[in-house]
Amino acid sequence: MLNYIVLGMLFNGRLTGYDVKKWIENGIGVFYKASYGSIYPTLKLLLDQKLVSLCPEEESSSRQKKLYEITPQGREAFLHWLSEPIEADDSGGKQSHLAKVYFFDVLPEDIAERQLVEYERKNALYLNRLLALERSFDSPANHQQHYYKMSTLYYGIGIMRETLRWCRHARMKLPFRELYEGGESDDRNEESNPSH
């Protein structure tokens, strides 16, 4: 996925490898990490695939920096990736859904909304599966003998509820401050319908 993130960083202008690293750190670094050891090979791969190109070298305080820019093929590949459905499962731990949503401002509004509605639908289905699991294990014995195992199930339920709140806010373009300044979740009945 790093290749698309790098293309996204280059989408609005030319950058050096160092700049790409800083943009990742200062932008999506809260939920996605990339080292120089992964960024420079990715830039080389993108060059080989003709998705980025090198700009003419420019002198900068006696050092020459490689300046990269996205090619038309790179823009097309990036927009295609951005328009593909977001996966609800993020078992790789890379928060790939957030890395994709981070760039949604370059998408037409209807495509971005459609992506979020579908992502919300998938997460609502997953939450319903977790709640069914919770009902099947909800007994005093399980809560006593398997407290910590049960705690992971409740963690997942909590995360899914907050994910659905976030999805609704994002697709309706509501102020995000409301998500963390009070405001109770309205997801107590979890048979969620993303079209509402």
mmCIF file with all atom_site columns, C-alpha atoms in Angstrom:
data_model
loop_
_atom_site.group_PDB
_atom_site.id
_atom_site.type_symbol
_atom_site.label_atom_id
_atom_site.label_alt_id
_atom_site.label_comp_id
_atom_site.label_asym_id
_atom_site.label_entity_id
_atom_site.label_seq_id
_atom_site.pdbx_PDB_ins_code
_atom_site.Cartn_x
_atom_site.Cartn_y
_atom_site.Cartn_z
_atom_site.occupancy
_atom_site.B_iso_or_equiv
_atom_site.pdbx_formal_charge
_atom_site.auth_seq_id
_atom_site.auth_comp_id
_atom_site.auth_asym_id
_atom_site.auth_atom_id
_atom_site.pdbx_PDB_model_num
ATOM 1   C CA . MET A 1 1   ? 0.000   0.000   0.000   1.00 0.00 ? 1   MET A CA 1
ATOM 2   C CA . LEU A 1 2   ? 2.963   2.328   0.524   1.00 0.00 ? 2   LEU A CA 1
ATOM 3   C CA . ASN A 1 3   ? 3.249   2.802   -3.233  1.00 0.00 ? 3   ASN A CA 1
ATOM 4   C CA . TYR A 1 4   ? -0.224  4.394   -3.331  1.00 0.00 ? 4   TYR A CA 1
ATOM 5   C CA . ILE A 1 5   ? 0.483   6.514   -0.281  1.00 0.00 ? 5   ILE A CA 1
ATOM 6   C CA . VAL A 1 6   ? 3.615   7.855   -1.952  1.00 0.00 ? 6   VAL A CA 1
ATOM 7   C CA . LEU A 1 7   ? 1.622   8.564   -5.122  1.00 0.00 ? 7   LEU A CA 1
ATOM 8   C CA . GLY A 1 8   ? -0.935  10.369  -2.971  1.00 0.00 ? 8   GLY A CA 1
ATOM 9   C CA . MET A 1 9   ? 1.776   12.505  -1.382  1.00 0.00 ? 9   MET A CA 1
ATOM 10  C CA . LEU A 1 10  ? 3.046   13.420  -4.857  1.00 0.00 ? 10  LEU A CA 1
ATOM 11  C CA . PHE A 1 11  ? -0.455  14.032  -6.233  1.00 0.00 ? 11  PHE A CA 1
ATOM 12  C CA . ASN A 1 12  ? -0.383  17.759  -5.481  1.00 0.00 ? 12  ASN A CA 1
ATOM 13  C CA . GLY A 1 13  ? 3.245   18.553  -6.173  1.00 0.00 ? 13  GLY A CA 1
ATOM 14  C CA . ARG A 1 14  ? 6.890   17.579  -6.483  1.00 0.00 ? 14  ARG A CA 1
ATOM 15  C CA . LEU A 1 15  ? 8.691   16.169  -3.448  1.00 0.00 ? 15  LEU A CA 1
ATOM 16  C CA . THR A 1 16  ? 12.029  14.647  -2.486  1.00 0.00 ? 16  THR A CA 1
ATOM 17  C CA . GLY A 1 17  ? 12.198  11.310  -0.688  1.00 0.00 ? 17  GLY A CA 1
ATOM 18  C CA . TYR A 1 18  ? 12.892  13.257  2.498   1.00 0.00 ? 18  TYR A CA 1
ATOM 19  C CA . ASP A 1 19  ? 9.798   15.404  1.870   1.00 0.00 ? 19  ASP A CA 1
ATOM 20  C CA . VAL A 1 20  ? 7.655   12.290  1.343   1.00 0.00 ? 20  VAL A CA 1
ATOM 21  C CA . LYS A 1 21  ? 8.825   10.917  4.701   1.00 0.00 ? 21  LYS A CA 1
ATOM 22  C CA . LYS A 1 22  ? 8.019   14.201  6.444   1.00 0.00 ? 22  LYS A CA 1
ATOM 23  C CA . TRP A 1 23  ? 4.602   14.472  4.770   1.00 0.00 ? 23  TRP A CA 1
ATOM 24  C CA . ILE A 1 24  ? 3.784   10.932  5.930   1.00 0.00 ? 24  ILE A CA 1
ATOM 25  C CA . GLU A 1 25  ? 4.972   11.690  9.476   1.00 0.00 ? 25  GLU A CA 1
ATOM 26  C CA . ASN A 1 26  ? 3.040   14.955  9.685   1.00 0.00 ? 26  ASN A CA 1
ATOM 27  C CA . GLY A 1 27  ? -0.059  13.723  7.835   1.00 0.00 ? 27  GLY A CA 1
ATOM 28  C CA . ILE A 1 28  ? -0.981  10.079  8.209   1.00 0.00 ? 28  ILE A CA 1
ATOM 29  C CA . GLY A 1 29  ? 1.789   9.299   10.695  1.00 0.00 ? 29  GLY A CA 1
ATOM 30  C CA . VAL A 1 30  ? -0.747  8.994   13.498  1.00 0.00 ? 30  VAL A CA 1
ATOM 31  C CA . PHE A 1 31  ? -1.926  5.698   12.010  1.00 0.00 ? 31  PHE A CA 1
ATOM 32  C CA . TYR A 1 32  ? 0.654   4.743   9.357   1.00 0.00 ? 32  TYR A CA 1
ATOM 33  C CA . LYS A 1 33  ? 4.440   4.539   9.657   1.00 0.00 ? 33  LYS A CA 1
ATOM 34  C CA . ALA A 1 34  ? 7.010   4.343   6.876   1.00 0.00 ? 34  ALA A CA 1
ATOM 35  C CA . SER A 1 35  ? 10.782  4.433   7.146   1.00 0.00 ? 35  SER A CA 1
ATOM 36  C CA . TYR A 1 36  ? 13.345  5.815   4.701   1.00 0.00 ? 36  TYR A CA 1
ATOM 37  C CA . GLY A 1 37  ? 14.312  2.171   4.174   1.00 0.00 ? 37  GLY A CA 1
ATOM 38  C CA . SER A 1 38  ? 10.859  1.522   2.698   1.00 0.00 ? 38  SER A CA 1
ATOM 39  C CA . ILE A 1 39  ? 10.194  4.889   1.018   1.00 0.00 ? 39  ILE A CA 1
ATOM 40  C CA . TYR A 1 40  ? 13.267  4.987   -1.249  1.00 0.00 ? 40  TYR A CA 1
ATOM 41  C CA . PRO A 1 41  ? 12.787  1.456   -2.646  1.00 0.00 ? 41  PRO A CA 1
ATOM 42  C CA . THR A 1 42  ? 9.124   2.352   -3.224  1.00 0.00 ? 42  THR A CA 1
ATOM 43  C CA . LEU A 1 43  ? 10.147  5.482   -5.157  1.00 0.00 ? 43  LEU A CA 1
ATOM 44  C CA . LYS A 1 44  ? 12.559  3.354   -7.232  1.00 0.00 ? 44  LYS A CA 1
ATOM 45  C CA . LEU A 1 45  ? 9.779   0.855   -7.977  1.00 0.00 ? 45  LEU A CA 1
ATOM 46  C CA . LEU A 1 46  ? 7.393   3.665   -8.969  1.00 0.00 ? 46  LEU A CA 1
ATOM 47  C CA . LEU A 1 47  ? 10.096  5.080   -11.256 1.00 0.00 ? 47  LEU A CA 1
ATOM 48  C CA . ASP A 1 48  ? 10.558  1.673   -12.899 1.00 0.00 ? 48  ASP A CA 1
ATOM 49  C CA . GLN A 1 49  ? 6.780   1.427   -13.386 1.00 0.00 ? 49  GLN A CA 1
ATOM 50  C CA . LYS A 1 50  ? 6.735   4.956   -14.858 1.00 0.00 ? 50  LYS A CA 1
ATOM 51  C CA . LEU A 1 51  ? 4.221   6.073   -12.239 1.00 0.00 ? 51  LEU A CA 1
ATOM 52  C CA . VAL A 1 52  ? 6.608   8.788   -11.071 1.00 0.00 ? 52  VAL A CA 1
ATOM 53  C CA . SER A 1 53  ? 9.451   10.566  -12.817 1.00 0.00 ? 53  SER A CA 1
ATOM 54  C CA . LEU A 1 54  ? 12.521  12.473  -11.724 1.00 0.00 ? 54  LEU A CA 1
ATOM 55  C CA . CYS A 1 55  ? 12.556  16.220  -12.219 1.00 0.00 ? 55  CYS A CA 1
ATOM 56  C CA . PRO A 1 56  ? 15.744  17.857  -13.495 1.00 0.00 ? 56  PRO A CA 1
ATOM 57  C CA . GLU A 1 57  ? 18.236  18.022  -10.617 1.00 0.00 ? 57  GLU A CA 1
ATOM 58  C CA . GLU A 1 58  ? 18.440  21.326  -8.833  1.00 0.00 ? 58  GLU A CA 1
ATOM 59  C CA . GLU A 1 59  ? 21.340  22.616  -6.755  1.00 0.00 ? 59  GLU A CA 1
ATOM 60  C CA . SER A 1 60  ? 20.506  23.173  -3.118  1.00 0.00 ? 60  SER A CA 1
ATOM 61  C CA . SER A 1 61  ? 23.350  24.382  -0.879  1.00 0.00 ? 61  SER A CA 1
ATOM 62  C CA . SER A 1 62  ? 25.945  22.300  -2.745  1.00 0.00 ? 62  SER A CA 1
ATOM 63  C CA . ARG A 1 63  ? 23.809  19.144  -2.518  1.00 0.00 ? 63  ARG A CA 1
ATOM 64  C CA . GLN A 1 64  ? 21.787  17.696  -5.348  1.00 0.00 ? 64  GLN A CA 1
ATOM 65  C CA . LYS A 1 65  ? 18.377  16.382  -4.354  1.00 0.00 ? 65  LYS A CA 1
ATOM 66  C CA . LYS A 1 66  ? 16.237  13.999  -6.351  1.00 0.00 ? 66  LYS A CA 1
ATOM 67  C CA . LEU A 1 67  ? 12.872  15.617  -6.889  1.00 0.00 ? 67  LEU A CA 1
ATOM 68  C CA . TYR A 1 68  ? 10.011  13.294  -7.824  1.00 0.00 ? 68  TYR A CA 1
ATOM 69  C CA . GLU A 1 69  ? 6.704   14.061  -9.539  1.00 0.00 ? 69  GLU A CA 1
ATOM 70  C CA . ILE A 1 70  ? 3.716   11.904  -10.355 1.00 0.00 ? 70  ILE A CA 1
ATOM 71  C CA . THR A 1 71  ? 3.141   11.013  -14.021 1.00 0.00 ? 71  THR A CA 1
ATOM 72  C CA . PRO A 1 72  ? -0.258  10.907  -15.757 1.00 0.00 ? 72  PRO A CA 1
ATOM 73  C CA . GLN A 1 73  ? -0.131  7.091   -15.444 1.00 0.00 ? 73  GLN A CA 1
ATOM 74  C CA . GLY A 1 74  ? 0.629   7.505   -11.745 1.00 0.00 ? 74  GLY A CA 1
ATOM 75  C CA . ARG A 1 75  ? -2.356  9.811   -11.262 1.00 0.00 ? 75  ARG A CA 1
ATOM 76  C CA . GLU A 1 76  ? -4.603  7.310   -13.033 1.00 0.00 ? 76  GLU A CA 1
ATOM 77  C CA . ALA A 1 77  ? -3.302  4.395   -10.908 1.00 0.00 ? 77  ALA A CA 1
ATOM 78  C CA . PHE A 1 78  ? -3.728  6.394   -7.703  1.00 0.00 ? 78  PHE A CA 1
ATOM 79  C CA . LEU A 1 79  ? -7.294  7.478   -8.490  1.00 0.00 ? 79  LEU A CA 1
ATOM 80  C CA . HIS A 1 80  ? -8.199  3.904   -9.451  1.00 0.00 ? 80  HIS A CA 1
ATOM 81  C CA . TRP A 1 81  ? -6.915  2.620   -6.075  1.00 0.00 ? 81  TRP A CA 1
ATOM 82  C CA . LEU A 1 82  ? -8.707  5.415   -4.252  1.00 0.00 ? 82  LEU A CA 1
ATOM 83  C CA . SER A 1 83  ? -11.991 4.527   -5.946  1.00 0.00 ? 83  SER A CA 1
ATOM 84  C CA . GLU A 1 84  ? -11.824 0.832   -5.004  1.00 0.00 ? 84  GLU A CA 1
ATOM 85  C CA . PRO A 1 85  ? -13.964 -0.297  -2.039  1.00 0.00 ? 85  PRO A CA 1
ATOM 86  C CA . ILE A 1 86  ? -12.489 0.053   1.439   1.00 0.00 ? 86  ILE A CA 1
ATOM 87  C CA . GLU A 1 87  ? -12.038 -3.255  3.214   1.00 0.00 ? 87  GLU A CA 1
ATOM 88  C CA . ALA A 1 88  ? -13.580 -3.522  6.672   1.00 0.00 ? 88  ALA A CA 1
ATOM 89  C CA . ASP A 1 89  ? -11.004 -6.092  7.818   1.00 0.00 ? 89  ASP A CA 1
ATOM 90  C CA . ASP A 1 90  ? -7.762  -4.452  8.847   1.00 0.00 ? 90  ASP A CA 1
ATOM 91  C CA . SER A 1 91  ? -5.998  -7.467  10.280  1.00 0.00 ? 91  SER A CA 1
ATOM 92  C CA . GLY A 1 92  ? -2.656  -6.230  8.971   1.00 0.00 ? 92  GLY A CA 1
ATOM 93  C CA . GLY A 1 93  ? -2.734  -3.471  11.570  1.00 0.00 ? 93  GLY A CA 1
ATOM 94  C CA . LYS A 1 94  ? -1.757  -0.809  9.040   1.00 0.00 ? 94  LYS A CA 1
ATOM 95  C CA . GLN A 1 95  ? -5.044  1.103   9.257   1.00 0.00 ? 95  GLN A CA 1
ATOM 96  C CA . SER A 1 96  ? -5.300  0.884   5.464   1.00 0.00 ? 96  SER A CA 1
ATOM 97  C CA . HIS A 1 97  ? -8.858  2.242   5.512   1.00 0.00 ? 97  HIS A CA 1
ATOM 98  C CA . LEU A 1 98  ? -7.671  5.495   7.110   1.00 0.00 ? 98  LEU A CA 1
ATOM 99  C CA . ALA A 1 99  ? -4.751  5.793   4.706   1.00 0.00 ? 99  ALA A CA 1
ATOM 100 C CA . LYS A 1 100 ? -7.225  5.657   1.849   1.00 0.00 ? 100 LYS A CA 1
ATOM 101 C CA . VAL A 1 101 ? -9.794  8.027   3.379   1.00 0.00 ? 101 VAL A CA 1
ATOM 102 C CA . TYR A 1 102 ? -6.990  10.518  4.075   1.00 0.00 ? 102 TYR A CA 1
ATOM 103 C CA . PHE A 1 103 ? -6.844  11.219  0.322   1.00 0.00 ? 103 PHE A CA 1
ATOM 104 C CA . PHE A 1 104 ? -10.610 11.347  -0.340  1.00 0.00 ? 104 PHE A CA 1
ATOM 105 C CA . ASP A 1 105 ? -10.535 15.123  -0.848  1.00 0.00 ? 105 ASP A CA 1
ATOM 106 C CA . VAL A 1 106 ? -9.270  14.515  -4.411  1.00 0.00 ? 106 VAL A CA 1
ATOM 107 C CA . LEU A 1 107 ? -12.251 12.274  -5.248  1.00 0.00 ? 107 LEU A CA 1
ATOM 108 C CA . PRO A 1 108 ? -15.570 13.505  -6.633  1.00 0.00 ? 108 PRO A CA 1
ATOM 109 C CA . GLU A 1 109 ? -17.966 13.884  -3.699  1.00 0.00 ? 109 GLU A CA 1
ATOM 110 C CA . ASP A 1 110 ? -20.362 11.160  -4.871  1.00 0.00 ? 110 ASP A CA 1
ATOM 111 C CA . ILE A 1 111 ? -17.572 8.562   -5.102  1.00 0.00 ? 111 ILE A CA 1
ATOM 112 C CA . ALA A 1 112 ? -16.199 9.439   -1.662  1.00 0.00 ? 112 ALA A CA 1
ATOM 113 C CA . GLU A 1 113 ? -19.685 9.166   -0.149  1.00 0.00 ? 113 GLU A CA 1
ATOM 114 C CA . ARG A 1 114 ? -20.360 5.861   -1.898  1.00 0.00 ? 114 ARG A CA 1
ATOM 115 C CA . GLN A 1 115 ? -17.071 4.498   -0.535  1.00 0.00 ? 115 GLN A CA 1
ATOM 116 C CA . LEU A 1 116 ? -17.986 5.504   3.019   1.00 0.00 ? 116 LEU A CA 1
ATOM 117 C CA . VAL A 1 117 ? -21.529 4.122   2.777   1.00 0.00 ? 117 VAL A CA 1
ATOM 118 C CA . GLU A 1 118 ? -20.181 0.753   1.644   1.00 0.00 ? 118 GLU A CA 1
ATOM 119 C CA . TYR A 1 119 ? -17.503 0.753   4.358   1.00 0.00 ? 119 TYR A CA 1
ATOM 120 C CA . GLU A 1 120 ? -20.160 1.581   6.948   1.00 0.00 ? 120 GLU A CA 1
ATOM 121 C CA . ARG A 1 121 ? -22.353 -1.255  5.682   1.00 0.00 ? 121 ARG A CA 1
ATOM 122 C CA . LYS A 1 122 ? -19.496 -3.777  5.993   1.00 0.00 ? 122 LYS A CA 1
ATOM 123 C CA . ASN A 1 123 ? -18.693 -2.627  9.508   1.00 0.00 ? 123 ASN A CA 1
ATOM 124 C CA . ALA A 1 124 ? -22.366 -2.788  10.541  1.00 0.00 ? 124 ALA A CA 1
ATOM 125 C CA . LEU A 1 125 ? -22.480 -6.415  9.375   1.00 0.00 ? 125 LEU A CA 1
ATOM 126 C CA . TYR A 1 126 ? -19.304 -7.173  11.306  1.00 0.00 ? 126 TYR A CA 1
ATOM 127 C CA . LEU A 1 127 ? -20.696 -5.493  14.433  1.00 0.00 ? 127 LEU A CA 1
ATOM 128 C CA . ASN A 1 128 ? -23.863 -7.573  14.175  1.00 0.00 ? 128 ASN A CA 1
ATOM 129 C CA . ARG A 1 129 ? -21.715 -10.733 14.064  1.00 0.00 ? 129 ARG A CA 1
ATOM 130 C CA . LEU A 1 130 ? -19.847 -9.600  17.186  1.00 0.00 ? 130 LEU A CA 1
ATOM 131 C CA . LEU A 1 131 ? -23.115 -8.877  18.991  1.00 0.00 ? 131 LEU A CA 1
ATOM 132 C CA . ALA A 1 132 ? -24.452 -12.321 18.057  1.00 0.00 ? 132 ALA A CA 1
ATOM 133 C CA . LEU A 1 133 ? -21.249 -13.818 19.443  1.00 0.00 ? 133 LEU A CA 1
ATOM 134 C CA . GLU A 1 134 ? -21.625 -11.763 22.610  1.00 0.00 ? 134 GLU A CA 1
ATOM 135 C CA . ARG A 1 135 ? -25.190 -13.066 23.087  1.00 0.00 ? 135 ARG A CA 1
ATOM 136 C CA . SER A 1 136 ? -24.036 -16.658 22.670  1.00 0.00 ? 136 SER A CA 1
ATOM 137 C CA . PHE A 1 137 ? -21.329 -16.277 25.337  1.00 0.00 ? 137 PHE A CA 1
ATOM 138 C CA . ASP A 1 138 ? -23.227 -13.995 27.724  1.00 0.00 ? 138 ASP A CA 1
ATOM 139 C CA . SER A 1 139 ? -23.419 -16.012 30.903  1.00 0.00 ? 139 SER A CA 1
ATOM 140 C CA . PRO A 1 140 ? -22.231 -15.380 34.479  1.00 0.00 ? 140 PRO A CA 1
ATOM 141 C CA . ALA A 1 141 ? -19.853 -18.345 34.173  1.00 0.00 ? 141 ALA A CA 1
ATOM 142 C CA . ASN A 1 142 ? -18.135 -16.937 31.090  1.00 0.00 ? 142 ASN A CA 1
ATOM 143 C CA . HIS A 1 143 ? -17.892 -13.463 32.611  1.00 0.00 ? 143 HIS A CA 1
ATOM 144 C CA . GLN A 1 144 ? -16.207 -14.938 35.691  1.00 0.00 ? 144 GLN A CA 1
ATOM 145 C CA . GLN A 1 145 ? -14.023 -17.701 34.242  1.00 0.00 ? 145 GLN A CA 1
ATOM 146 C CA . HIS A 1 146 ? -13.108 -16.008 30.951  1.00 0.00 ? 146 HIS A CA 1
ATOM 147 C CA . TYR A 1 147 ? -13.152 -12.364 31.942  1.00 0.00 ? 147 TYR A CA 1
ATOM 148 C CA . TYR A 1 148 ? -10.179 -11.259 29.840  1.00 0.00 ? 148 TYR A CA 1
ATOM 149 C CA . LYS A 1 149 ? -11.210 -13.306 26.824  1.00 0.00 ? 149 LYS A CA 1
ATOM 150 C CA . MET A 1 150 ? -14.630 -11.685 27.023  1.00 0.00 ? 150 MET A CA 1
ATOM 151 C CA . SER A 1 151 ? -12.995 -8.271  27.409  1.00 0.00 ? 151 SER A CA 1
ATOM 152 C CA . THR A 1 152 ? -11.498 -8.554  23.904  1.00 0.00 ? 152 THR A CA 1
ATOM 153 C CA . LEU A 1 153 ? -14.953 -9.192  22.447  1.00 0.00 ? 153 LEU A CA 1
ATOM 154 C CA . TYR A 1 154 ? -16.323 -6.090  24.170  1.00 0.00 ? 154 TYR A CA 1
ATOM 155 C CA . TYR A 1 155 ? -13.329 -4.112  22.927  1.00 0.00 ? 155 TYR A CA 1
ATOM 156 C CA . GLY A 1 156 ? -14.213 -5.117  19.366  1.00 0.00 ? 156 GLY A CA 1
ATOM 157 C CA . ILE A 1 157 ? -17.847 -4.130  19.877  1.00 0.00 ? 157 ILE A CA 1
ATOM 158 C CA . GLY A 1 158 ? -16.792 -0.722  21.204  1.00 0.00 ? 158 GLY A CA 1
ATOM 159 C CA . ILE A 1 159 ? -14.428 -0.131  18.296  1.00 0.00 ? 159 ILE A CA 1
ATOM 160 C CA . MET A 1 160 ? -17.110 -1.055  15.775  1.00 0.00 ? 160 MET A CA 1
ATOM 161 C CA . ARG A 1 161 ? -19.643 1.301   17.396  1.00 0.00 ? 161 ARG A CA 1
ATOM 162 C CA . GLU A 1 162 ? -17.187 4.183   17.212  1.00 0.00 ? 162 GLU A CA 1
ATOM 163 C CA . THR A 1 163 ? -16.245 3.268   13.643  1.00 0.00 ? 163 THR A CA 1
ATOM 164 C CA . LEU A 1 164 ? -19.901 3.504   12.630  1.00 0.00 ? 164 LEU A CA 1
ATOM 165 C CA . ARG A 1 165 ? -20.245 6.909   14.329  1.00 0.00 ? 165 ARG A CA 1
ATOM 166 C CA . TRP A 1 166 ? -17.135 8.095   12.487  1.00 0.00 ? 166 TRP A CA 1
ATOM 167 C CA . CYS A 1 167 ? -18.468 6.781   9.158   1.00 0.00 ? 167 CYS A CA 1
ATOM 168 C CA . ARG A 1 168 ? -21.732 8.679   9.567   1.00 0.00 ? 168 ARG A CA 1
ATOM 169 C CA . HIS A 1 169 ? -19.929 11.879  10.472  1.00 0.00 ? 169 HIS A CA 1
ATOM 170 C CA . ALA A 1 170 ? -17.536 11.558  7.533   1.00 0.00 ? 170 ALA A CA 1
ATOM 171 C CA . ARG A 1 171 ? -20.119 10.832  4.860   1.00 0.00 ? 171 ARG A CA 1
ATOM 172 C CA . MET A 1 172 ? -22.460 13.561  6.157   1.00 0.00 ? 172 MET A CA 1
ATOM 173 C CA . LYS A 1 173 ? -19.520 15.983  6.549   1.00 0.00 ? 173 LYS A CA 1
ATOM 174 C CA . LEU A 1 174 ? -20.523 16.865  10.112  1.00 0.00 ? 174 LEU A CA 1
ATOM 175 C CA . PRO A 1 175 ? -18.082 18.704  12.409  1.00 0.00 ? 175 PRO A CA 1
ATOM 176 C CA . PHE A 1 176 ? -15.726 16.089  13.842  1.00 0.00 ? 176 PHE A CA 1
ATOM 177 C CA . ARG A 1 177 ? -15.287 17.959  17.109  1.00 0.00 ? 177 ARG A CA 1
ATOM 178 C CA . GLU A 1 178 ? -18.701 16.558  18.066  1.00 0.00 ? 178 GLU A CA 1
ATOM 179 C CA . LEU A 1 179 ? -17.219 13.051  18.065  1.00 0.00 ? 179 LEU A CA 1
ATOM 180 C CA . TYR A 1 180 ? -14.939 13.717  21.013  1.00 0.00 ? 180 TYR A CA 1
ATOM 181 C CA . GLU A 1 181 ? -16.642 16.614  22.835  1.00 0.00 ? 181 GLU A CA 1
ATOM 182 C CA . GLY A 1 182 ? -19.392 14.690  24.595  1.00 0.00 ? 182 GLY A CA 1
ATOM 183 C CA . GLY A 1 183 ? -22.096 13.324  22.366  1.00 0.00 ? 183 GLY A CA 1
ATOM 184 C CA . GLU A 1 184 ? -23.252 9.828   23.120  1.00 0.00 ? 184 GLU A CA 1
ATOM 185 C CA . SER A 1 185 ? -23.183 7.127   20.492  1.00 0.00 ? 185 SER A CA 1
ATOM 186 C CA . ASP A 1 186 ? -26.562 6.595   18.876  1.00 0.00 ? 186 ASP A CA 1
ATOM 187 C CA . ASP A 1 187 ? -25.732 3.001   17.999  1.00 0.00 ? 187 ASP A CA 1
ATOM 188 C CA . ARG A 1 188 ? -27.440 1.119   20.812  1.00 0.00 ? 188 ARG A CA 1
ATOM 189 C CA . ASN A 1 189 ? -29.668 -0.690  18.322  1.00 0.00 ? 189 ASN A CA 1
ATOM 190 C CA . GLU A 1 190 ? -26.982 -2.106  16.132  1.00 0.00 ? 190 GLU A CA 1
ATOM 191 C CA . GLU A 1 191 ? -29.003 -3.205  13.131  1.00 0.00 ? 191 GLU A CA 1
ATOM 192 C CA . SER A 1 192 ? -27.366 -0.251  11.393  1.00 0.00 ? 192 SER A CA 1
ATOM 193 C CA . ASN A 1 193 ? -28.474 1.044   8.043   1.00 0.00 ? 193 ASN A CA 1
ATOM 194 C CA . PRO A 1 194 ? -25.822 3.215   6.332   1.00 0.00 ? 194 PRO A CA 1
ATOM 195 C CA . SER A 1 195 ? -28.398 4.834   4.066   1.00 0.00 ? 195 SER A CA 1
ATOM 196 C CA . HIS A 1 196 ? -29.899 6.772   7.032   1.00 0.00 ? 196 HIS A CA 1
#
